[in-house]
Coordinates of C-alpha atoms in Angstrom, one line a residue:
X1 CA 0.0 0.0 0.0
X2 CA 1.0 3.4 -0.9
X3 CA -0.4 7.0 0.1
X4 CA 0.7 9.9 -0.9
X5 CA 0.1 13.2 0.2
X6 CA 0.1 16.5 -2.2
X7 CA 0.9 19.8 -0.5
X8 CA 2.0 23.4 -1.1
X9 CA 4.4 24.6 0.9
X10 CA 4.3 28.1 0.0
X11 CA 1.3 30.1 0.1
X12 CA -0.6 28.1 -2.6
X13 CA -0.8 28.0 -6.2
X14 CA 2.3 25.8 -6.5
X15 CA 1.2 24.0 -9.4
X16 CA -0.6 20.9 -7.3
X17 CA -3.1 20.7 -10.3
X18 CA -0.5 19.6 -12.7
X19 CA 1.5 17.6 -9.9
X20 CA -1.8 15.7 -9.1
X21 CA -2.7 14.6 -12.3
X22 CA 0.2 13.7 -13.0
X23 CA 1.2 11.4 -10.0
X24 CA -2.6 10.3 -10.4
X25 CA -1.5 8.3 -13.7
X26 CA 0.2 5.8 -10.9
X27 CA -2.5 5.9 -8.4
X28 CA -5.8 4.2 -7.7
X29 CA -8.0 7.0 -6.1
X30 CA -7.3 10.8 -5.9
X31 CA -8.9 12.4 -2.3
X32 CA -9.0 16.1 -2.0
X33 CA -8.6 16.2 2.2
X34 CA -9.5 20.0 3.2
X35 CA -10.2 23.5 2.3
X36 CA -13.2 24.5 -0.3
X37 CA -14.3 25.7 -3.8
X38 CA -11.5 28.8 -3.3
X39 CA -8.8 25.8 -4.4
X40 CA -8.5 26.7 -8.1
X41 CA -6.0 23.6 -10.1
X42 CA -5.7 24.7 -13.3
X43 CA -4.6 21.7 -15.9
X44 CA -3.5 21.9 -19.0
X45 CA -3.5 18.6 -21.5
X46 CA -2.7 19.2 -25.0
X47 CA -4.9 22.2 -26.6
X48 CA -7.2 21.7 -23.4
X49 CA -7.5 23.8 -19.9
X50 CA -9.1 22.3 -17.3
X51 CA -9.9 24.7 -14.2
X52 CA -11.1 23.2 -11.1
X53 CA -11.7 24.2 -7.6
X54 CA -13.6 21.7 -5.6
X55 CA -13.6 18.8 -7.7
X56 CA -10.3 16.3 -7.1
X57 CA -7.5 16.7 -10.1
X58 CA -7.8 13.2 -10.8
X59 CA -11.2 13.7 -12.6
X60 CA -9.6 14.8 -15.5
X61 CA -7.6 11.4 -15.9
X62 CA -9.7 8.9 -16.6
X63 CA -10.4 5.0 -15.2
X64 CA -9.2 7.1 -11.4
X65 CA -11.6 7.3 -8.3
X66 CA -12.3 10.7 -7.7
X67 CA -12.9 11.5 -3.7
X68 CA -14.1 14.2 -1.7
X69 CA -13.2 13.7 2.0
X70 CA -15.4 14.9 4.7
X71 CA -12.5 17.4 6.1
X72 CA -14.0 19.7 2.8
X73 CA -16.5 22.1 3.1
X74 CA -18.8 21.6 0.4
X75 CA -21.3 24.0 -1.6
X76 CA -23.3 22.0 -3.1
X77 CA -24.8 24.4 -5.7
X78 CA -20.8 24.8 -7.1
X79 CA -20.7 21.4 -7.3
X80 CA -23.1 21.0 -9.7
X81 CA -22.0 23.4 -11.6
X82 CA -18.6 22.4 -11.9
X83 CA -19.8 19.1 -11.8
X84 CA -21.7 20.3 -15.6
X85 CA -18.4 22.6 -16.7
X86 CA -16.3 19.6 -16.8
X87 CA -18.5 17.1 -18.8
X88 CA -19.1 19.7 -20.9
X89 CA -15.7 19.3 -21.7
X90 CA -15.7 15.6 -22.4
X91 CA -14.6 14.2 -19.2
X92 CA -16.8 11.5 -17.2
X93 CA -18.2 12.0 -14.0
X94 CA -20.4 9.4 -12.5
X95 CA -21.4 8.3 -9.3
X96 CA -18.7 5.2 -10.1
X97 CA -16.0 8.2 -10.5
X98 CA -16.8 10.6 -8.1
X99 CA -17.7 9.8 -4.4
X100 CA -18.8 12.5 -1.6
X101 CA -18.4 11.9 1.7
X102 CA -21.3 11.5 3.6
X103 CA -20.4 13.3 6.6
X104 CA -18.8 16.4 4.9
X105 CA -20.4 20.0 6.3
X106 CA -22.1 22.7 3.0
X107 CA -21.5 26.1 2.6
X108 CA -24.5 28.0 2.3
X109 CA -25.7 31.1 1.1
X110 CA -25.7 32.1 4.2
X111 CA -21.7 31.4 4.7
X112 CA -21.0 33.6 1.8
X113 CA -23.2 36.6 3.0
X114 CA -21.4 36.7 6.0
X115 CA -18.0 36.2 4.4
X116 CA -18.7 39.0 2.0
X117 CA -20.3 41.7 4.8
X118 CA -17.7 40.8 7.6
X119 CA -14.5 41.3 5.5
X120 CA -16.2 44.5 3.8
X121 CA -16.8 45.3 7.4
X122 CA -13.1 44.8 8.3
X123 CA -11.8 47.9 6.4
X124 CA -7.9 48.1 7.1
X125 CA -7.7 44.8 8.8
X126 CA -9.3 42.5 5.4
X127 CA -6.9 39.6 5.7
X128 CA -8.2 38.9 1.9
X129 CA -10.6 35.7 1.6
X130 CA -12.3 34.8 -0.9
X131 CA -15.8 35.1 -0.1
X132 CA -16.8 32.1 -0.8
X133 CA -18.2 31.5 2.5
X134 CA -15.2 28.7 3.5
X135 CA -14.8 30.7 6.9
X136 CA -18.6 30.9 8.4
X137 CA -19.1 27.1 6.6
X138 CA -16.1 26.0 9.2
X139 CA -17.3 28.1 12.3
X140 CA -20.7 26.2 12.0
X141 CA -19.4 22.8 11.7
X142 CA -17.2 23.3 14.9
X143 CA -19.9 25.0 16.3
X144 CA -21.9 21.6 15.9
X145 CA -24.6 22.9 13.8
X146 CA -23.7 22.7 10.0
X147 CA -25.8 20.9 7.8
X148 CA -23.8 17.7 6.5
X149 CA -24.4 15.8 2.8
X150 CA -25.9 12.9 4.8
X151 CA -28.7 15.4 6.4
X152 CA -29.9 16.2 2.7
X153 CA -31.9 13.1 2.4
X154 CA -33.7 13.7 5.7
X155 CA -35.8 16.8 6.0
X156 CA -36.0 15.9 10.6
X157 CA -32.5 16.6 10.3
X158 CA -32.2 19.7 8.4
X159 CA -35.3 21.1 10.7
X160 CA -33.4 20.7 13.8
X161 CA -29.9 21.9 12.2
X162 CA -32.0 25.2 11.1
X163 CA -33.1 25.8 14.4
X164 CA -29.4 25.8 15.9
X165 CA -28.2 27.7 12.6
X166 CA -31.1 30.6 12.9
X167 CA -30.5 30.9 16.7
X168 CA -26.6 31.6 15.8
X169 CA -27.2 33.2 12.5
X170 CA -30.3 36.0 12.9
X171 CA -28.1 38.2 15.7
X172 CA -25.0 38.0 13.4
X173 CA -26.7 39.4 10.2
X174 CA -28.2 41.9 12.0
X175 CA -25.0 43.1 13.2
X176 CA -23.8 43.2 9.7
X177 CA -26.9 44.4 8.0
X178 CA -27.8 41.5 6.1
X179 CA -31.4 40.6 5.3
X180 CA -33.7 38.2 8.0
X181 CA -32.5 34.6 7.2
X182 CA -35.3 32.9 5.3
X183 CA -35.1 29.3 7.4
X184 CA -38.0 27.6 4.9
X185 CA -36.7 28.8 1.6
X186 CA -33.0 27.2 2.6
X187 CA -34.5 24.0 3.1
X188 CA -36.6 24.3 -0.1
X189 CA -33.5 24.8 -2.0
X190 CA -31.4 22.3 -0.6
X191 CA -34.0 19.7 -0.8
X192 CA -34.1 20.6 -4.0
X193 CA -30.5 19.7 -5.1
X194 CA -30.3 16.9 -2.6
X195 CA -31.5 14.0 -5.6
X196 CA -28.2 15.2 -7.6
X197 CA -25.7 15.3 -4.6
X198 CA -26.6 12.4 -2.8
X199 CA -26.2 10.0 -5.7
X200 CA -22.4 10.9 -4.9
X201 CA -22.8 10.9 -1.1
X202 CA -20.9 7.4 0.4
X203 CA -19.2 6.6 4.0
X204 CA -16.2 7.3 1.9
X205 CA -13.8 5.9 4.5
X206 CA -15.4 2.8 4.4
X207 CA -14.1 2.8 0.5
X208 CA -11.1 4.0 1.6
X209 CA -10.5 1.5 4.2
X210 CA -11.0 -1.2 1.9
X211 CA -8.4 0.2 -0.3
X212 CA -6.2 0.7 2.1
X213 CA -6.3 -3.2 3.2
X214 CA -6.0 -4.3 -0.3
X215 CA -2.4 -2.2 -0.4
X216 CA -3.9 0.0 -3.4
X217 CA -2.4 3.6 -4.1
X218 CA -3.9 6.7 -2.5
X219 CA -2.9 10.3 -3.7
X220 CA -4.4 12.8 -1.2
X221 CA -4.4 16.3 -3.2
X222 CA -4.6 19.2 -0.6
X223 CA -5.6 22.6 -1.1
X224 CA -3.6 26.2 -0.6
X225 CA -0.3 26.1 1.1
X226 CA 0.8 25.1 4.2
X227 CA 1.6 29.0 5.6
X228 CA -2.0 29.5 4.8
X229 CA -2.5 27.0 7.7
X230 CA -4.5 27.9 10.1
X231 CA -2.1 27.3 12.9
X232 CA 1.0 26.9 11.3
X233 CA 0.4 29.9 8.9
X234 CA 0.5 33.6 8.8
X235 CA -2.2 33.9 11.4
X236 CA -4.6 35.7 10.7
X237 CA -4.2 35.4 6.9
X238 CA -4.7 32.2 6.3
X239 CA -7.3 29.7 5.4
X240 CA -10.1 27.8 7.8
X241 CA -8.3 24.5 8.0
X242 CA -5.2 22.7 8.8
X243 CA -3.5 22.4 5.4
X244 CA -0.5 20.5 6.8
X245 CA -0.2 16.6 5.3
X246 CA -1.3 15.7 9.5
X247 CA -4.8 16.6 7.9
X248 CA -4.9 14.4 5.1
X249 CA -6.1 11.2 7.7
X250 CA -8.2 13.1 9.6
X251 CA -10.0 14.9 6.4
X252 CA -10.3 11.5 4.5
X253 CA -11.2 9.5 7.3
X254 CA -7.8 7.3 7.1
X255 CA -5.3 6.2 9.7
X256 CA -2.0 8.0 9.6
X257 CA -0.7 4.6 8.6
X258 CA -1.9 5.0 5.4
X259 CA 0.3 7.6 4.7
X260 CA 3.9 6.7 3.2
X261 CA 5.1 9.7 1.7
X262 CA 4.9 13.2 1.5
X263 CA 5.4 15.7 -1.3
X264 CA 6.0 19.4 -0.9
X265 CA 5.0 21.5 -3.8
X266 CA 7.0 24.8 -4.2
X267 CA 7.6 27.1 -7.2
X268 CA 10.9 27.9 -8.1
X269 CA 10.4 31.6 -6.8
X270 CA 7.4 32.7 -4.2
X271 CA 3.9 34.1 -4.8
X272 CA 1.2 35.1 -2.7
X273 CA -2.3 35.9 -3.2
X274 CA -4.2 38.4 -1.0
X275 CA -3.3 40.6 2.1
X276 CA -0.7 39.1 4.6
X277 CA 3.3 39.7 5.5
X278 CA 5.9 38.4 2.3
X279 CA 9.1 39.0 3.1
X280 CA 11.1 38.4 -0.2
X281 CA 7.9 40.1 -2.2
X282 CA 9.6 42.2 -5.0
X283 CA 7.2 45.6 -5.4
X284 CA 9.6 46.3 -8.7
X285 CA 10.5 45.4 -12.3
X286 CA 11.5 41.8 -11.0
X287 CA 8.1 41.0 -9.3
X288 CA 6.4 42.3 -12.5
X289 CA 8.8 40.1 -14.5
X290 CA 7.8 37.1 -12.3
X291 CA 4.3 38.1 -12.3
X292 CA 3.9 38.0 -16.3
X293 CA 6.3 35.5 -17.3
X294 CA 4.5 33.2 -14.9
X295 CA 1.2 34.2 -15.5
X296 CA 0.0 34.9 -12.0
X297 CA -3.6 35.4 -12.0
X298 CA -5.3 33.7 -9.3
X299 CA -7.5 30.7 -11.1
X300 CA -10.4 31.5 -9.2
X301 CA -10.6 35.1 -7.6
X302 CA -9.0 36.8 -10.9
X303 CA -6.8 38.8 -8.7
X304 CA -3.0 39.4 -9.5
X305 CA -0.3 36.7 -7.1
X306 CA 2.4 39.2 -5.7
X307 CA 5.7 37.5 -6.3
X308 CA 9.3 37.3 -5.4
X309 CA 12.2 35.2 -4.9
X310 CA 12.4 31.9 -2.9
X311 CA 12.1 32.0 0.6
X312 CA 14.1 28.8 1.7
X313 CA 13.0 29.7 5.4
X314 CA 9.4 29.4 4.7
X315 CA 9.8 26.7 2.7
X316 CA 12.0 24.6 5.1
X317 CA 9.9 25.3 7.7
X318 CA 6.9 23.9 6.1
X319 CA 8.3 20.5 5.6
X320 CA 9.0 20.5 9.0
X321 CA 5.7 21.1 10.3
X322 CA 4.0 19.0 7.5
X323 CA 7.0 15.9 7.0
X324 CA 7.7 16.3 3.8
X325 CA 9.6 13.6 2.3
X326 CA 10.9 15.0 -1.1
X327 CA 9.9 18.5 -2.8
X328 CA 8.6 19.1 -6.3
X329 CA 9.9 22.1 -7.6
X330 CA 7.1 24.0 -10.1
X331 CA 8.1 26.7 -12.9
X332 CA 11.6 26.2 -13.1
X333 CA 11.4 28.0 -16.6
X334 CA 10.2 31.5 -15.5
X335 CA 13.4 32.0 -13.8
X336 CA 14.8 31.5 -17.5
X337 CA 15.3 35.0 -18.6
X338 CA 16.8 36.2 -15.2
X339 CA 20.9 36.9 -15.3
X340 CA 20.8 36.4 -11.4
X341 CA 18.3 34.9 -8.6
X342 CA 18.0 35.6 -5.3
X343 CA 17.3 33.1 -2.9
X344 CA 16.7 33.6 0.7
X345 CA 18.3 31.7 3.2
X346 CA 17.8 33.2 6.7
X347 CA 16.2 36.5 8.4
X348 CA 16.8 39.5 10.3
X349 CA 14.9 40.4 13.1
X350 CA 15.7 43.3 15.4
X351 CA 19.3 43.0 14.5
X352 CA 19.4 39.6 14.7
X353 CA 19.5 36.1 12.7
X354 CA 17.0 34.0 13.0
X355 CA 16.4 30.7 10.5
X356 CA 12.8 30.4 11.0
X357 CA 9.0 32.0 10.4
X358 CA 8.1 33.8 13.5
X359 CA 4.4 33.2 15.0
X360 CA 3.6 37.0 15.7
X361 CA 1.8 39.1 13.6
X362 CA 4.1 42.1 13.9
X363 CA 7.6 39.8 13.8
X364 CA 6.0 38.8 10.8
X365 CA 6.5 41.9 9.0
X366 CA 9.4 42.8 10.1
X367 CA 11.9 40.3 9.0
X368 CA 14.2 41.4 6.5
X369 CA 15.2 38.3 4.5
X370 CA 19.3 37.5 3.9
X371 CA 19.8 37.1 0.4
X372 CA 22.1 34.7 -1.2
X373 CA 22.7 35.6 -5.3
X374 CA 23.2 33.0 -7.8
X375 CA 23.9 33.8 -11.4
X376 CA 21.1 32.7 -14.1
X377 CA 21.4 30.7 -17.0
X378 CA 20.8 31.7 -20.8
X379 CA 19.7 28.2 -22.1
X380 CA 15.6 27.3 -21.8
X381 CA 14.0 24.8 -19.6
X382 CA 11.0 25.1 -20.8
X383 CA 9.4 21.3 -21.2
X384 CA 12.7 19.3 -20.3
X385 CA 11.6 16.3 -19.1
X386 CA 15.4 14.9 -18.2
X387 CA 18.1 16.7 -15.7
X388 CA 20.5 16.1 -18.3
X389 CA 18.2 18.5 -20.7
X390 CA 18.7 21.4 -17.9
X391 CA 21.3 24.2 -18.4
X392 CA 23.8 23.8 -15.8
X393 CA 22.8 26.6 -13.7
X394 CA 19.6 25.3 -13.6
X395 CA 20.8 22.3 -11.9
X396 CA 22.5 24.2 -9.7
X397 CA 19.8 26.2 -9.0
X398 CA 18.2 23.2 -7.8
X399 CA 20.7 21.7 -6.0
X400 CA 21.2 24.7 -3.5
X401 CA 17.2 24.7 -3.0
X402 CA 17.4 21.2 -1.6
X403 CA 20.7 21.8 0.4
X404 CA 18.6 25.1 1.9
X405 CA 15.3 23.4 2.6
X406 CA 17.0 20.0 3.5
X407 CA 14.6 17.5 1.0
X408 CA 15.3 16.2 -1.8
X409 CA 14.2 17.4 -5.0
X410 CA 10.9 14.3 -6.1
X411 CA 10.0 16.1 -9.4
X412 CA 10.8 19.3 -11.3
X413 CA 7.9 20.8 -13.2
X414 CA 9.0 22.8 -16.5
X415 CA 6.1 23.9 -18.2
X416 CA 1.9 23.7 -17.6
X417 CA 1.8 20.9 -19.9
X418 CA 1.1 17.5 -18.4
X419 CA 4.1 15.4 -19.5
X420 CA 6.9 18.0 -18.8
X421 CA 8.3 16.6 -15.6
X422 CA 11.8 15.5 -14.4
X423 CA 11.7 12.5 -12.3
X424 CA 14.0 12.3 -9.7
X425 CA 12.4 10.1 -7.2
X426 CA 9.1 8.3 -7.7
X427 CA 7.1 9.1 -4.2
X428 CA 5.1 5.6 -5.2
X429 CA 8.0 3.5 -5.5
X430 CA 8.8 4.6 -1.6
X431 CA 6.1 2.2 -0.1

């Protein structure tokens, strides 16, 4: 048995739609573990982009079990609609391909009111989400009052959850100005969806389980990064759940045993989408350069990814918290045109060196980042799918990335396209 965890160890967008898809050609089933519909994989096959959110990567490869795990927060009405996108696209999705755990919470309409109105509400202190309503849909299920998939086929249910939810909800829209919550037109509406979702809704660890005992291959894809964790990240900008690979049993209903390697995604420079601290951001010609040679639009919200150079602090520090067995190193061919790269390999704080992320807000944005130079290289990268098809700063470039994080490099990614990736080490073949 091999299982495989997938995570950025950035701030997101490290490329884990390509990396997914294409570890999911040696996998059995693909299980998205955590976060929401703000998760946008973009992959691209041949002439064809495929942009998903909520949906698992391994959709798009066919004859793979696609699995949403209960740690997800779930809007049903996106589903369906990204559900339709895809088919209407050519690819398969069936209640044989995709399952839905049965015990995952929903965002509701209500979630993304509140998201929308509170960080409106927040002037100055908007620590940048989405909207989406992944926030609120987290507070209720801890809270112990979200409505889950399983509650859709049983109107008692979704009566007693309303009570709970209207009790919490009516004095926290009126604070914010939001319209009375309409208890009775919620239920019409999700009853009126629950035919479609339920055909995917399963006690998907009892799937999983099986497969686990009959020592098949799991790939468990997680969403953002892990400093947008929400205890190991830049708290308070970060996301509602734990993003670290800890997360990927708990959200898939799994026991940590059936986890045998992990993979930590990071580009081969740093972006970040939204309000928070960045030390190595480059508000200049570089981070421009960055910004449109990788084109870093945010999949999802549309919005510009502020970029700099590689923070081997960061990145270090996220395979420690998350045990990260090997890296995969993403866009290695935007650097291309650059006659130097910076690389950052420790901080200054109050006049002194420190080789690691501090937890407070304010330390946060004060570290000045240590900058080591190393000279570019004037041949392309661009879809090399062998190190010996790499210009030799490149593979230098590399080298020094896993001396300063301390993992190996697993897999370099050279272009968008599917196939261009340089094996180093097969995180399958570990098990």
């Amino acid at each position: 048995m091999a299982g495989v965890v997938v995570v950025g160890a950035q701030w997101g967008d490290e490329g884990k739609g390509k990396i997914v898809d294409w570890l999911s050609s040696r996998a059995d089933t693909v299980v998205r573990f955590q976060g929401g519909h703000n998760a946008g994989h973009t992959l691209v096959i041949g002439n064809s982009t495929y942009k998903l959110a909520l949906l698992p990567s391994g959709l798009v490869r066919g004859g793979k079990l696609s699995v949403i795990g209960n740690g997800v927060v779930v809007d049903p009405w996106h589903m369906i609609e990204e559900i339709a996108g895809i088919q209407a696209q050519g690819v398969e999705v069936t209640p044989e391909t995709l399952l839905l755990a049965d015990n995952a919470s929903l965002i509701l309409p209500w979630h993304k009111d509140i998201d929308a109105a509170r960080e409106a509400a927040a002037g100055e202190a908007q620590i940048g989400t989405t909207r989406r309503g992944i926030g609120p849909a987290y507070e209720d299920r801890v809270g112990r009052r979200a409505i889950r998939v399983a509650d859709l086929a049983d109107p008692a249910a979704i009566d007693l959850k309303l009570d709970r939810l209207l009790a919490h909800h009516r004095p926290l829209r009126e604070g914010l100005n939001l319209p009375e919550p309409d208890g009775a037109k919620l239920k019409a509406d999700l009853l009126e969806i629950a035919p479609t979702i339920l055909a995917y809704a399963q006690p998907v660890w009892k799937t999983l389980d099986e497969k686990v005992r009959n020592d098949e291959r799991i790939l468990f894809e997680g969403a953002q990064g892990v400093m947008l964790d929400v205890d190991h990240g830049t708290y308070p900008f970060v996301t509602s759940s734990n993003v670290v690979a800890g997360n990927a049993a708990a959200g898939a209903g799994v026991g940590p045993g059936a986890i045998t390697y992990v993979l930590g995604l990071a580009k081969a420079y740093t972006t970040r989408v939204g309000a928070g601290p960045f030390p190595t951001e480059q508000l200049n010609e570089i981070g421009e350069r960055l910004g449109t040679i990788g084109r870093e639009i945010g999949v999802n919200t549309g919005r510009s990814r502020r970029c700099g150079w590689f923070d081997a602090v960061m990145v270090r520090q996220a395979c420690a918290t998350s045990g990260v067995n090997g890296l995969a190193i993403t866009k290695l061919d935007v650097l291309d045109s650059f006659d130097e790269i910076k690389i950052c390999t420790a901080y200054k704080l109050s006049g002194e060196v420190i080789d690691y992320y501090p937890a407070g807000l304010t330390d946060q944005t004060r570290v000045e980042p240590i900058y080591e130079t190393m000279p570019g290289w004037s041949g392309s990268t661009k879809g090399a799918r062998s190190w010996n098809d790499l210009p030799a700063e490149a593979v230098k470039y590399v080298r020094r990335l896993e001396e300063l994080v301390g993992k190996p490099a697993a897999l370099v990614s050279t272009s968008p396209q599917r196939e261009d990736v340089i094996l180093m080490r097969d995180p399958f073949a570990r098990a």
